[in-house]
Short mmCIF file of N, CA and C in Angstrom, two decimals:
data_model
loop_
_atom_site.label_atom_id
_atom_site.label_comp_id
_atom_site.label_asym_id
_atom_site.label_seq_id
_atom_site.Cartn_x
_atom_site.Cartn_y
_atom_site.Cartn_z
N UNK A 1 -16.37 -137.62 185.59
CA UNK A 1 -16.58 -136.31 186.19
C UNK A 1 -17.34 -135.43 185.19
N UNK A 2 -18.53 -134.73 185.63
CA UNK A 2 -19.08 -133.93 184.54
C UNK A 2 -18.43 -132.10 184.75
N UNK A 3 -18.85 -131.39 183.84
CA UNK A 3 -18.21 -130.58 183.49
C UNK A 3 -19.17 -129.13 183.53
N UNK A 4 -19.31 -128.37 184.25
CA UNK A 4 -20.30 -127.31 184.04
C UNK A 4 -20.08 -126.64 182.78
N UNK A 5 -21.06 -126.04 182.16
CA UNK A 5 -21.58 -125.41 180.93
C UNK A 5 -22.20 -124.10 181.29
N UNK A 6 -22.84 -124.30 182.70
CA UNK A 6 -23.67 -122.82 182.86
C UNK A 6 -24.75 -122.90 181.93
N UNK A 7 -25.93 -122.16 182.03
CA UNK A 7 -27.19 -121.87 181.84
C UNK A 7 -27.44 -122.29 180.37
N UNK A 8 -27.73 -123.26 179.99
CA UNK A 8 -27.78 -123.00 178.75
C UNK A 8 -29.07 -124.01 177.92
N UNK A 9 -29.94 -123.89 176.72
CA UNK A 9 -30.67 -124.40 176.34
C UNK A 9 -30.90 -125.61 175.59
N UNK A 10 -30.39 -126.38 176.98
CA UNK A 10 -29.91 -127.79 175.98
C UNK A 10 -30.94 -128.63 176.93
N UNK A 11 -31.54 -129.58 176.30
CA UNK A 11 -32.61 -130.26 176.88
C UNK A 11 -32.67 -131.21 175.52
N UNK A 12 -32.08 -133.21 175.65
CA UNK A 12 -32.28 -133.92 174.22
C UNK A 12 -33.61 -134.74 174.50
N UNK A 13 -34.48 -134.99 173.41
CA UNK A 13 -34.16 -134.43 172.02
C UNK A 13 -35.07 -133.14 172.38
N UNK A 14 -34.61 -132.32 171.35
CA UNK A 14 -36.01 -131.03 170.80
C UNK A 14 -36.86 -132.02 169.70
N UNK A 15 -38.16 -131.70 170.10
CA UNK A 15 -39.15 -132.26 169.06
C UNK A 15 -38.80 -131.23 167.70
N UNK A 16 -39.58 -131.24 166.21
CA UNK A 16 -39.17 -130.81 165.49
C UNK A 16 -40.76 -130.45 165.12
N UNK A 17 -41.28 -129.11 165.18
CA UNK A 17 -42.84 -128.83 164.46
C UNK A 17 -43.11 -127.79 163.92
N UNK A 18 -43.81 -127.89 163.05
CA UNK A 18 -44.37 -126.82 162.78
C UNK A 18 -45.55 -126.11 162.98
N UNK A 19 -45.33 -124.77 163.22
CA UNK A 19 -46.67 -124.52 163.45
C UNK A 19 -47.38 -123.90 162.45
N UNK A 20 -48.83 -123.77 162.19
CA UNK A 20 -49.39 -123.45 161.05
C UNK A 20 -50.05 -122.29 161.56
N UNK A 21 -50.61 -121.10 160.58
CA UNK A 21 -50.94 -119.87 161.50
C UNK A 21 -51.92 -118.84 160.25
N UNK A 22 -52.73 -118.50 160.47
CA UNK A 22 -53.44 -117.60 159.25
C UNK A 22 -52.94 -116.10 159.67
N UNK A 23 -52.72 -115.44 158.75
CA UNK A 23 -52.58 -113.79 159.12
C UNK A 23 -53.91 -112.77 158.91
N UNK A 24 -53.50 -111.68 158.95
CA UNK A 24 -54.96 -111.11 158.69
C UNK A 24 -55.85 -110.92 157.98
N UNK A 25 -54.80 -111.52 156.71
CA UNK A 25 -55.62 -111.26 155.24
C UNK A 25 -56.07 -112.45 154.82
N UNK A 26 -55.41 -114.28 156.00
CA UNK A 26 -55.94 -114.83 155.26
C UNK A 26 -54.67 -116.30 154.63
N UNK A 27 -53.75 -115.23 154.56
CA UNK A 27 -52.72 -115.96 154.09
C UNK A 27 -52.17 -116.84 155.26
N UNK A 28 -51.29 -118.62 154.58
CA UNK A 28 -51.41 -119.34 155.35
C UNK A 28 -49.82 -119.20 155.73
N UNK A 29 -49.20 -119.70 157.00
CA UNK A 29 -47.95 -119.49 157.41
C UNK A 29 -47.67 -120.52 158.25
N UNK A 30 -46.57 -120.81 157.94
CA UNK A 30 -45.90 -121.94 158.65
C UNK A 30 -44.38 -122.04 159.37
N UNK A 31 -43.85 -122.08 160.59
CA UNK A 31 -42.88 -121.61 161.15
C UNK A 31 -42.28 -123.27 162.21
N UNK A 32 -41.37 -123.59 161.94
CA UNK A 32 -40.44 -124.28 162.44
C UNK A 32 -40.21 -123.80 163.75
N UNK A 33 -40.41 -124.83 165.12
CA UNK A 33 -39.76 -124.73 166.13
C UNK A 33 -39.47 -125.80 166.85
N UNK A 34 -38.53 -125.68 167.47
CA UNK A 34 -37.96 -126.98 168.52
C UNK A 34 -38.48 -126.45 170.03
N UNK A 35 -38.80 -125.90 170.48
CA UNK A 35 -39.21 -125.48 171.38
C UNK A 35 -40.64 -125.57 171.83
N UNK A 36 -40.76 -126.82 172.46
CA UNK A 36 -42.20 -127.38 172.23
C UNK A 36 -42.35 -128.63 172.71
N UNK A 37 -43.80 -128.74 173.49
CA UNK A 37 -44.14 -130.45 173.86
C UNK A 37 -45.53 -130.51 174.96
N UNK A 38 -45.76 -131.62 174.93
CA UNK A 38 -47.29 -131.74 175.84
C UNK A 38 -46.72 -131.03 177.17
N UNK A 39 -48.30 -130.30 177.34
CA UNK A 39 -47.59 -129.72 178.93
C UNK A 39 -48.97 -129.92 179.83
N UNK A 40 -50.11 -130.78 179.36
CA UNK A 40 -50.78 -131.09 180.20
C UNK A 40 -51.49 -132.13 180.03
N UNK A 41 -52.62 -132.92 180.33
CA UNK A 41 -52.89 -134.25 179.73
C UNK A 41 -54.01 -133.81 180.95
N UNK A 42 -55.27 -132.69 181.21
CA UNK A 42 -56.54 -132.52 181.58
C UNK A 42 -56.49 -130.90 182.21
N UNK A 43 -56.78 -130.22 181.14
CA UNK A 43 -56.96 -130.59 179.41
C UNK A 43 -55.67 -130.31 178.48
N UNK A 44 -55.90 -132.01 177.71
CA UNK A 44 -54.88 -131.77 176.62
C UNK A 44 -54.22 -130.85 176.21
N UNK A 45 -53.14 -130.66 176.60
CA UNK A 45 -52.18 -129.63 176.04
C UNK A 45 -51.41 -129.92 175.46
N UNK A 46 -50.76 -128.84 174.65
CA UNK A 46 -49.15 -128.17 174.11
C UNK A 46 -49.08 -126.94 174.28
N UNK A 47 -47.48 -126.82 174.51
CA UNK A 47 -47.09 -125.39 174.38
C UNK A 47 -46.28 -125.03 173.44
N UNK A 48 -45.91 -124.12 173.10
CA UNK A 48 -45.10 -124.25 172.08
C UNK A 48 -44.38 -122.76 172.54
N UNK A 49 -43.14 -122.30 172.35
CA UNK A 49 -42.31 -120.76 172.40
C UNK A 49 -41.57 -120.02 171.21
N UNK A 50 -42.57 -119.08 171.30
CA UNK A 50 -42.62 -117.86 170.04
C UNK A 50 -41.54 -116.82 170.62
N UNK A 51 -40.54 -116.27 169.56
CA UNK A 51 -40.20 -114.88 169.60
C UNK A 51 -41.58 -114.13 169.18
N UNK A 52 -41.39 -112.93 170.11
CA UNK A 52 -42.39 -111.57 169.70
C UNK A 52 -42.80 -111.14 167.95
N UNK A 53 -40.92 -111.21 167.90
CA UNK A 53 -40.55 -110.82 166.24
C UNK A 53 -41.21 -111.75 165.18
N UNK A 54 -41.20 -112.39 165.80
CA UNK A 54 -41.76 -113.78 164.95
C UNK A 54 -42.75 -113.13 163.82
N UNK A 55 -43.61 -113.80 163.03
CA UNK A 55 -44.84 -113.96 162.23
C UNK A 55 -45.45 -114.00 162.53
N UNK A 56 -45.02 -115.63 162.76
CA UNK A 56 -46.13 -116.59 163.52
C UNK A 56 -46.76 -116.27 164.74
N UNK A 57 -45.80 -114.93 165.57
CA UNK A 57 -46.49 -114.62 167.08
C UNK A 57 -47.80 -113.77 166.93
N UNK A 58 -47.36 -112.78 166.08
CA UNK A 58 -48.89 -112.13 165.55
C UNK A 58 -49.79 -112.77 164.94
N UNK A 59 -49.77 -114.03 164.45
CA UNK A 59 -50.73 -114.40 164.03
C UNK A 59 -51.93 -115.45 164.90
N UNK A 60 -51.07 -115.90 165.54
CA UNK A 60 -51.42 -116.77 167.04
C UNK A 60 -52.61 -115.88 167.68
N UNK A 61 -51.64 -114.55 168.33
CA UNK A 61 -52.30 -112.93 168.89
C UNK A 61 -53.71 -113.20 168.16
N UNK A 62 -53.49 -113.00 166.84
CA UNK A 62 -55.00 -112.31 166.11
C UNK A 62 -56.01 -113.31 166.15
N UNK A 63 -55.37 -114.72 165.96
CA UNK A 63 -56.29 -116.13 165.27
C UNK A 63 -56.69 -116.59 166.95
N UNK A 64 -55.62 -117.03 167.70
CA UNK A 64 -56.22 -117.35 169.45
C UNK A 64 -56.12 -119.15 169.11
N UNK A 65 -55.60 -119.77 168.06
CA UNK A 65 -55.12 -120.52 167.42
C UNK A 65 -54.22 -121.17 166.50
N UNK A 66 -54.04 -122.42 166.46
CA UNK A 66 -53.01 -123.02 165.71
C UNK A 66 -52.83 -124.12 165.31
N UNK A 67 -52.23 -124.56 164.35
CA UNK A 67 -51.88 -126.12 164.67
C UNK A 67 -50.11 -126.33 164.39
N UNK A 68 -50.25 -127.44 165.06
CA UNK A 68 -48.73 -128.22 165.19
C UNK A 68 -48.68 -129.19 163.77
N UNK A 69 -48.19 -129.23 162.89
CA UNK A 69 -47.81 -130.52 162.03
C UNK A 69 -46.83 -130.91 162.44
N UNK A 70 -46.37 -132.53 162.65
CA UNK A 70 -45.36 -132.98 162.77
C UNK A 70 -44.34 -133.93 161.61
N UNK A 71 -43.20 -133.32 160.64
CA UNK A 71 -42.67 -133.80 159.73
C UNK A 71 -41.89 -135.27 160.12
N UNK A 72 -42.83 -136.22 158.79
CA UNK A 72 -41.38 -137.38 158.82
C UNK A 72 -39.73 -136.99 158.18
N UNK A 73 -38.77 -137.70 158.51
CA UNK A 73 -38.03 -137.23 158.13
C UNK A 73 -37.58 -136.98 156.22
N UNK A 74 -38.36 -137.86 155.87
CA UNK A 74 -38.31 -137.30 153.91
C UNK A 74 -38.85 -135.87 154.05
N UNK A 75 -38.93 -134.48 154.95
CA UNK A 75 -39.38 -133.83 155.36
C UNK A 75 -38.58 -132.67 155.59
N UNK A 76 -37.14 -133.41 156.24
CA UNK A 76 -36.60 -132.56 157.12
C UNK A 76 -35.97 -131.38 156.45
N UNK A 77 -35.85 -131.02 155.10
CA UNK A 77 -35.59 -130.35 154.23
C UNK A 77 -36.01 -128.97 154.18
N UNK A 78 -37.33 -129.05 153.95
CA UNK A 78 -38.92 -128.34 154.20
C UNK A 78 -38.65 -128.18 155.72
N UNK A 79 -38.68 -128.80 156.56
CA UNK A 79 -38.80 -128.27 158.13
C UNK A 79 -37.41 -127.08 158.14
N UNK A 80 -36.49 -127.64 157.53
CA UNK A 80 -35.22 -126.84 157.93
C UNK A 80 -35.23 -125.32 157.48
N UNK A 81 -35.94 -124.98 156.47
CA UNK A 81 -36.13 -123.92 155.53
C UNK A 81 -37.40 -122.73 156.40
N UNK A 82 -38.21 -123.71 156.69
CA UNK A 82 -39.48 -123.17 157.33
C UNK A 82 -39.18 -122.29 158.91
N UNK A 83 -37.93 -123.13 158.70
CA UNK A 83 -37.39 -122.41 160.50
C UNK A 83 -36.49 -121.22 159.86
N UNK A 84 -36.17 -121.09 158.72
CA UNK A 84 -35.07 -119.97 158.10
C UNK A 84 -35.59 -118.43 157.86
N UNK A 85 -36.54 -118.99 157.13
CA UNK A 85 -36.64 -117.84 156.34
C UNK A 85 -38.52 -117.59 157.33
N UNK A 86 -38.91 -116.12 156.68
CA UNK A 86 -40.15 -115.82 157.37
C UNK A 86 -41.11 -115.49 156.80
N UNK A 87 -42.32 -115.77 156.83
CA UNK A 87 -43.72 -115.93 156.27
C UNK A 87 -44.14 -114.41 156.03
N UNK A 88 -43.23 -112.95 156.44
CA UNK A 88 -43.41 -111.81 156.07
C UNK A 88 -42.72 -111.75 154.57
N UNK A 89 -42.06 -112.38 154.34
CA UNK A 89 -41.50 -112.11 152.86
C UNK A 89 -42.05 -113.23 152.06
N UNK A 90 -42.16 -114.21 152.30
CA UNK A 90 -42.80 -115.06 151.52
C UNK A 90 -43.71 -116.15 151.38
N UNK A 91 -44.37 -116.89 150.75
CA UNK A 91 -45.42 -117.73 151.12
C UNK A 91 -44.36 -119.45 151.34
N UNK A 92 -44.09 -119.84 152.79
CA UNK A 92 -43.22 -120.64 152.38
C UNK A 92 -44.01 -122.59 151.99
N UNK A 93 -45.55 -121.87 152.44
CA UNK A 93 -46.02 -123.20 151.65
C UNK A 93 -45.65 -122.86 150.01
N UNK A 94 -45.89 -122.22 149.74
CA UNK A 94 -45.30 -122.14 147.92
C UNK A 94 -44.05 -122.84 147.71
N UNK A 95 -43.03 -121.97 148.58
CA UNK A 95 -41.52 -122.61 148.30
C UNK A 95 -40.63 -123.84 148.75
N UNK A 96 -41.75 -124.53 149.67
CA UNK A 96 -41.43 -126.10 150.02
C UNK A 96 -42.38 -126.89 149.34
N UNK A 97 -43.15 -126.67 148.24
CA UNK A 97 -44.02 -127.30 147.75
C UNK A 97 -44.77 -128.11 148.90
N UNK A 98 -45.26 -127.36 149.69
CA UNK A 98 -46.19 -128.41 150.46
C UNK A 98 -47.61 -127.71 150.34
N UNK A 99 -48.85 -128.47 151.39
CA UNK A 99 -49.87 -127.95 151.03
C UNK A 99 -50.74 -127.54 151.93
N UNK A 100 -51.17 -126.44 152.22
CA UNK A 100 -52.27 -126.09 153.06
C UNK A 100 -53.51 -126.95 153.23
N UNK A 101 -53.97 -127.36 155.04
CA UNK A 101 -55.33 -127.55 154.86
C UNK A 101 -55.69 -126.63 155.59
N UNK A 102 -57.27 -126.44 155.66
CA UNK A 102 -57.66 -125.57 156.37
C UNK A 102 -58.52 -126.54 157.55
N UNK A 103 -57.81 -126.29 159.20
CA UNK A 103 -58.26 -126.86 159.69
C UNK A 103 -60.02 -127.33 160.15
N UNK A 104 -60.32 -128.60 160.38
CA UNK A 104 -62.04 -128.20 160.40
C UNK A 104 -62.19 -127.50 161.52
N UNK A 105 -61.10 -127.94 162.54
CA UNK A 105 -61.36 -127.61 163.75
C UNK A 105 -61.13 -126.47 164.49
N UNK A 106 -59.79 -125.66 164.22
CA UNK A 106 -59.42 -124.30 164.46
C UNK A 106 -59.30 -123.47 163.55
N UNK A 107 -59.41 -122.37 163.39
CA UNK A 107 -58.89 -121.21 162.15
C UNK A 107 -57.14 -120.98 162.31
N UNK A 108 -56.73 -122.79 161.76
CA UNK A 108 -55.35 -122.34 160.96
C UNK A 108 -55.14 -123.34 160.34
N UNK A 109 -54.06 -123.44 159.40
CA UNK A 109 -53.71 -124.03 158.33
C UNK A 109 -53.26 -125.33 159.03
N UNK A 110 -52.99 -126.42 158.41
CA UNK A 110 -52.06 -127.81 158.59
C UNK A 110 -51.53 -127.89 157.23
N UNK A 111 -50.08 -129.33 157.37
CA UNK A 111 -49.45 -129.00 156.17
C UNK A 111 -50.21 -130.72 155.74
N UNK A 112 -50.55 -130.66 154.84
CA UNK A 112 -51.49 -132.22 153.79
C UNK A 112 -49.97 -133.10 154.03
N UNK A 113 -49.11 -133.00 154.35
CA UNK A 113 -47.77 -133.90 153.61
C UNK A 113 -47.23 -134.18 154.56
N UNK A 114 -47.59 -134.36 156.12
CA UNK A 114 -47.38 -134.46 157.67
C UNK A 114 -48.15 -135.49 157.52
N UNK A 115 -47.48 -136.19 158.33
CA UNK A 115 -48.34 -137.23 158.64
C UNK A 115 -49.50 -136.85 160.11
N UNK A 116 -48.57 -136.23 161.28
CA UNK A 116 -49.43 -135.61 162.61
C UNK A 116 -49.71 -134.81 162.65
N UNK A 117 -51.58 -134.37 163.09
CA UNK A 117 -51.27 -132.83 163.05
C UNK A 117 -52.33 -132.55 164.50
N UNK A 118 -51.78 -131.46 165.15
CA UNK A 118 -53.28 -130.67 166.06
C UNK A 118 -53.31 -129.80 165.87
N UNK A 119 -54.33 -130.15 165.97
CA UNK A 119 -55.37 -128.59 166.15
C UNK A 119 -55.50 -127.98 167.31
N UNK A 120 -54.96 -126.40 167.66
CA UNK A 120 -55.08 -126.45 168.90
C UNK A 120 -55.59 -124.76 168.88
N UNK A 121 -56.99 -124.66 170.33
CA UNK A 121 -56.93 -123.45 170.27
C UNK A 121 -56.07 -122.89 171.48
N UNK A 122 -55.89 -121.41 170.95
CA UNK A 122 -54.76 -121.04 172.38
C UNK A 122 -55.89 -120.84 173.74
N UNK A 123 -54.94 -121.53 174.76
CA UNK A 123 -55.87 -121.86 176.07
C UNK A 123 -55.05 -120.38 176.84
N UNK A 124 -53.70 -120.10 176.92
CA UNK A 124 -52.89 -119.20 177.96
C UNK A 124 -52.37 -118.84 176.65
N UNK A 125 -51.28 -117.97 177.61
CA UNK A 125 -50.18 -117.03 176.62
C UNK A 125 -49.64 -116.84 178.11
N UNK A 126 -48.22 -117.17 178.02
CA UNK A 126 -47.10 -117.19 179.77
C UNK A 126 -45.93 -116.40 179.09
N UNK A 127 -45.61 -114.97 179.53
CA UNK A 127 -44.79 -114.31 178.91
C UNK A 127 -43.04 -114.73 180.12
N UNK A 128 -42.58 -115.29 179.25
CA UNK A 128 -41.27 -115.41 179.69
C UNK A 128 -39.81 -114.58 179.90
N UNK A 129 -39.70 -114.07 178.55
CA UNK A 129 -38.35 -113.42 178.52
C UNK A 129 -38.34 -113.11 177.30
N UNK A 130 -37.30 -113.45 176.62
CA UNK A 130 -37.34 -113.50 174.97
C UNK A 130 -38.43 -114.34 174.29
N UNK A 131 -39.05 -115.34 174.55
CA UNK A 131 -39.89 -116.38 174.62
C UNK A 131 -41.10 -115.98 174.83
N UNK A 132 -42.26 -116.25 173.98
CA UNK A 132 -43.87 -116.48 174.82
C UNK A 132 -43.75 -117.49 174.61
N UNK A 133 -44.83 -118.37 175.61
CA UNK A 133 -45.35 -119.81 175.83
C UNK A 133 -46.52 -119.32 175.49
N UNK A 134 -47.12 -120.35 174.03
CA UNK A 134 -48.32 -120.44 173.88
C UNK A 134 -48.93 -121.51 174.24
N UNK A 135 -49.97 -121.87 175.12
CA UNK A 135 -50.13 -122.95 175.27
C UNK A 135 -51.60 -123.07 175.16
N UNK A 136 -51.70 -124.57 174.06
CA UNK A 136 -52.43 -124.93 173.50
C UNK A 136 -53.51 -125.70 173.31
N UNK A 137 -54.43 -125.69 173.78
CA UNK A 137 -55.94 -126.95 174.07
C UNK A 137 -55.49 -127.98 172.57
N UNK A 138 -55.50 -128.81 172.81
CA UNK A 138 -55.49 -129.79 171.36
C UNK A 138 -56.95 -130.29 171.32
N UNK A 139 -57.86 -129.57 170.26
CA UNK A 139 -58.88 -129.95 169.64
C UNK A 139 -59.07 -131.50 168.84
N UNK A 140 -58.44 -131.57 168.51
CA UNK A 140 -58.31 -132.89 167.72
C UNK A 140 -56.61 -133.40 167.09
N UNK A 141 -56.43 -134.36 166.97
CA UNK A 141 -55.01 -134.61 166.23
C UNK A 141 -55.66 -135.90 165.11
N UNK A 142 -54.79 -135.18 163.93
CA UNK A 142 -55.68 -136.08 162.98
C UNK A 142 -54.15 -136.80 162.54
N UNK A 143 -54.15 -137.94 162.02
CA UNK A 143 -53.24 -138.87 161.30
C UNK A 143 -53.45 -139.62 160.52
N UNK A 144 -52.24 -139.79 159.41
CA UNK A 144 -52.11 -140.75 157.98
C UNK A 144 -52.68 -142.15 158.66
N UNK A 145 -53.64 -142.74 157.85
CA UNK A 145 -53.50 -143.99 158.13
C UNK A 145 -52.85 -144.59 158.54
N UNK A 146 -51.53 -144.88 157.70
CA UNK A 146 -50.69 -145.72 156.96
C UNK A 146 -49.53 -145.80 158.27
N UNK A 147 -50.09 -144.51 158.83
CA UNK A 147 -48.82 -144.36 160.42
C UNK A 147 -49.45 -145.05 161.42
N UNK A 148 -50.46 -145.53 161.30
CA UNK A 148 -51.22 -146.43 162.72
C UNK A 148 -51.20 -147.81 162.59
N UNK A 149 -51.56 -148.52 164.00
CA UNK A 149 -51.55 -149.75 163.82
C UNK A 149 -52.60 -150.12 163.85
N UNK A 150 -53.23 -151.46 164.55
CA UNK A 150 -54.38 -151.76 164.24
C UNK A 150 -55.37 -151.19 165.36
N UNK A 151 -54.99 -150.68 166.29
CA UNK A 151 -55.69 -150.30 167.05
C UNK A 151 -55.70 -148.48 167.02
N UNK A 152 -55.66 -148.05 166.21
CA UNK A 152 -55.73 -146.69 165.40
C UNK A 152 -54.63 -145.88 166.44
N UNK A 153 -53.90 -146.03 166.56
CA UNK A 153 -52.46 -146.01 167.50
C UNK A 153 -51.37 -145.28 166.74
N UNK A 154 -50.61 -144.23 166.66
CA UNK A 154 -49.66 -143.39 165.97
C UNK A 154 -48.50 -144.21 166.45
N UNK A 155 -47.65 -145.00 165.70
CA UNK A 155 -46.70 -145.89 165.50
C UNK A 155 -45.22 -144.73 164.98
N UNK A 156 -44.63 -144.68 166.06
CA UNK A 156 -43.39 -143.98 165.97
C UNK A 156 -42.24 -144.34 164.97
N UNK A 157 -42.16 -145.24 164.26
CA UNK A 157 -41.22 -145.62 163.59
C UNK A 157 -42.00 -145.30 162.12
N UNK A 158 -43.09 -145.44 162.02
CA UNK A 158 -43.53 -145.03 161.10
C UNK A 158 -43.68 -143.88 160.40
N UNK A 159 -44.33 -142.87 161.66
CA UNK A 159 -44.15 -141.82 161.72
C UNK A 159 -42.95 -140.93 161.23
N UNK A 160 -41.62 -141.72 161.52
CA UNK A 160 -40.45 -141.17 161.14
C UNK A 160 -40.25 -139.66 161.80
N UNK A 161 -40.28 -139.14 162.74
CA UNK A 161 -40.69 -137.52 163.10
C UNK A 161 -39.07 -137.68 163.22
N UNK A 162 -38.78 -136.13 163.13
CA UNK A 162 -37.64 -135.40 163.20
C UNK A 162 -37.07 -134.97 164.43
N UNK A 163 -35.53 -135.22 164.83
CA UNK A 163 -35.14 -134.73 166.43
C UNK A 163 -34.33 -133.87 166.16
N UNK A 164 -34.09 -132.45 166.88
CA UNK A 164 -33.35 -131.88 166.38
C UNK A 164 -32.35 -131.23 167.96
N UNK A 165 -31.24 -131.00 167.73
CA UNK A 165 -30.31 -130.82 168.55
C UNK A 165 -29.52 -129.31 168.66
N UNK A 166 -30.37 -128.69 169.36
CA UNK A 166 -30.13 -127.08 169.18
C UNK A 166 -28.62 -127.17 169.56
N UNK A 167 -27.78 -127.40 170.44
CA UNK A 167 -26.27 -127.17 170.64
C UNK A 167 -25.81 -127.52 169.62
N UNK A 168 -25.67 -128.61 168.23
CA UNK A 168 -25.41 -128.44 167.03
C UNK A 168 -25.27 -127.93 165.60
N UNK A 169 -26.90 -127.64 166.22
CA UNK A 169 -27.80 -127.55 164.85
C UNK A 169 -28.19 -128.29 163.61
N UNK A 170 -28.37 -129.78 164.27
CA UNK A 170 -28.78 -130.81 163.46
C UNK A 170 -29.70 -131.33 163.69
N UNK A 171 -30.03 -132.31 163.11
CA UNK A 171 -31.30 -132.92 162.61
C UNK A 171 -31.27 -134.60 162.53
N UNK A 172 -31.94 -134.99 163.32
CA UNK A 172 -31.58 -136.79 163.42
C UNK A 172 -33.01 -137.55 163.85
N UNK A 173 -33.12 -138.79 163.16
CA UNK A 173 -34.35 -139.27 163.13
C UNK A 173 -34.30 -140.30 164.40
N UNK A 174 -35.40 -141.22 164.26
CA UNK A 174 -35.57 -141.76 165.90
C UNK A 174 -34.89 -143.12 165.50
N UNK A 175 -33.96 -143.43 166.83
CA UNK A 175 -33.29 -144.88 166.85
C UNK A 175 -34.38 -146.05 167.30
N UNK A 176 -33.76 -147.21 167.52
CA UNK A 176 -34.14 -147.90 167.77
C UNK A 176 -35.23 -148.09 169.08
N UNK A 177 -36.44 -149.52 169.59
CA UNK A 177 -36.65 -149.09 170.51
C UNK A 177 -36.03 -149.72 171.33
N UNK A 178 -35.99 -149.32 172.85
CA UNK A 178 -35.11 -150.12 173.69
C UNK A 178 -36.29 -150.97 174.75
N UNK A 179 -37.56 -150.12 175.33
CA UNK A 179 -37.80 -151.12 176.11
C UNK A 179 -39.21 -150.94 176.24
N UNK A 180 -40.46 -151.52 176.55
CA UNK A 180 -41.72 -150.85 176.85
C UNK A 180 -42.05 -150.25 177.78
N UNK A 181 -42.65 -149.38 177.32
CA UNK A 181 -42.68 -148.08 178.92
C UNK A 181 -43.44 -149.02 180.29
N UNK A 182 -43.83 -148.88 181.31
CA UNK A 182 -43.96 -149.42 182.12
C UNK A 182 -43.98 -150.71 182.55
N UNK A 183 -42.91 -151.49 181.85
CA UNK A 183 -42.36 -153.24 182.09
C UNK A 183 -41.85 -152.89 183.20
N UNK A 184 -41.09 -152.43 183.92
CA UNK A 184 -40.06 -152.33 184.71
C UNK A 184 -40.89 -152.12 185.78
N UNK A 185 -42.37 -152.79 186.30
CA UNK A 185 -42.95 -152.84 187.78
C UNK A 185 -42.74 -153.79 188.46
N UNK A 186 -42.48 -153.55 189.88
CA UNK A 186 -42.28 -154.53 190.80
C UNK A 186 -43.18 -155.45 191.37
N UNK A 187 -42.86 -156.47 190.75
CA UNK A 187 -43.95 -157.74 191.33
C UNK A 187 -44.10 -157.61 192.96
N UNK A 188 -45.66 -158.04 193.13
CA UNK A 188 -45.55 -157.94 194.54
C UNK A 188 -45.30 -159.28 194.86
N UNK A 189 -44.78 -159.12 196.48
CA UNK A 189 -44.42 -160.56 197.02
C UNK A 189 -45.17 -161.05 197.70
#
């Protein structure tokens, strides 16, 4: 028998990203969210959901861009911190020792120490509630070698990306796989 909960923001897994963001002067910023995932496939999308209060929302506003890095889990440390604290008080690429690139493709930062990253410019802005939906054209997604296979393919186990479980507030990496996505078609007779 299941059990009502009422309205609440539970949806497993939450992806785990960051987004990268320039401010006005320049300076690079980086903000942790679980709230996020492809929301179109013509044309390539993501969305991702900003508080107002945010940093990162004004900087989106000013730039009309962004990118997503996605952390392996030797990572999740740096991701956890990046979602804490805010890019108005401090530079938190400084204080996770990670490293700015400057994207070729949009005017915002990526983190060098991600293995996934897009580039995305903002396509909409969908005002929700507490929440904006930014949603994002993906210009390019660039990746580590070392995470692909031979057919230049982003290999999930490799990747190691981070799942995170907002009704907890934890952090858990990807299990095993169980089956290949579309095996399960019905032979015709």
């Amino acid at each position: 028998m299941k059990k009502s909960l009422g309205a609440k923001t539970l949806i497993y897994p939450n992806p785990v990203l960051l987004i990268g963001t320039y401010d006005e002067f320049g300076k690079p910023n980086i903000m942790t969210a679980s709230w996020g995932g492809i929301c179109c496939s013509d044309p390539v999308a993501v969305a991702v959901s900003v508080r107002k209060s945010r940093y990162t929302f004004n900087n989106i506003m000013l730039k009309k861009a962004f990118t997503i890095s996605i952390p392996s889990e030797k990572h999740v440390k740096a991701a956890d911190y990046c979602g804490i604290y805010s890019g108005r008080d401090e530079n938190k690429f400084n204080s996770t020792n990670l490293t700015p690139v400057h994207s070729d493709t949009v005017d915002a930062p990526y983190i060098d120490e991600f293995p996934i990253v897009l580039s995305c410019k903002l396509l909409q802005i969908v005002e929700i509630g507490a929440h904006t939906q930014f949603i994002g054209e993906i210009i390019d997604v660039l990746a580590d070698e070392n995470v692909l296979n031979e057919k230049n393919i982003p290999m999930i186990k490799d990747i190691a990306p981070i799942l995170y479980d907002y009704a907890t507030k934890t952090y858990y990496g990807v299990g095993d796989k169980l089956l290949d996505g579309f095996s399960v078609i019905k032979k015709s007779e």
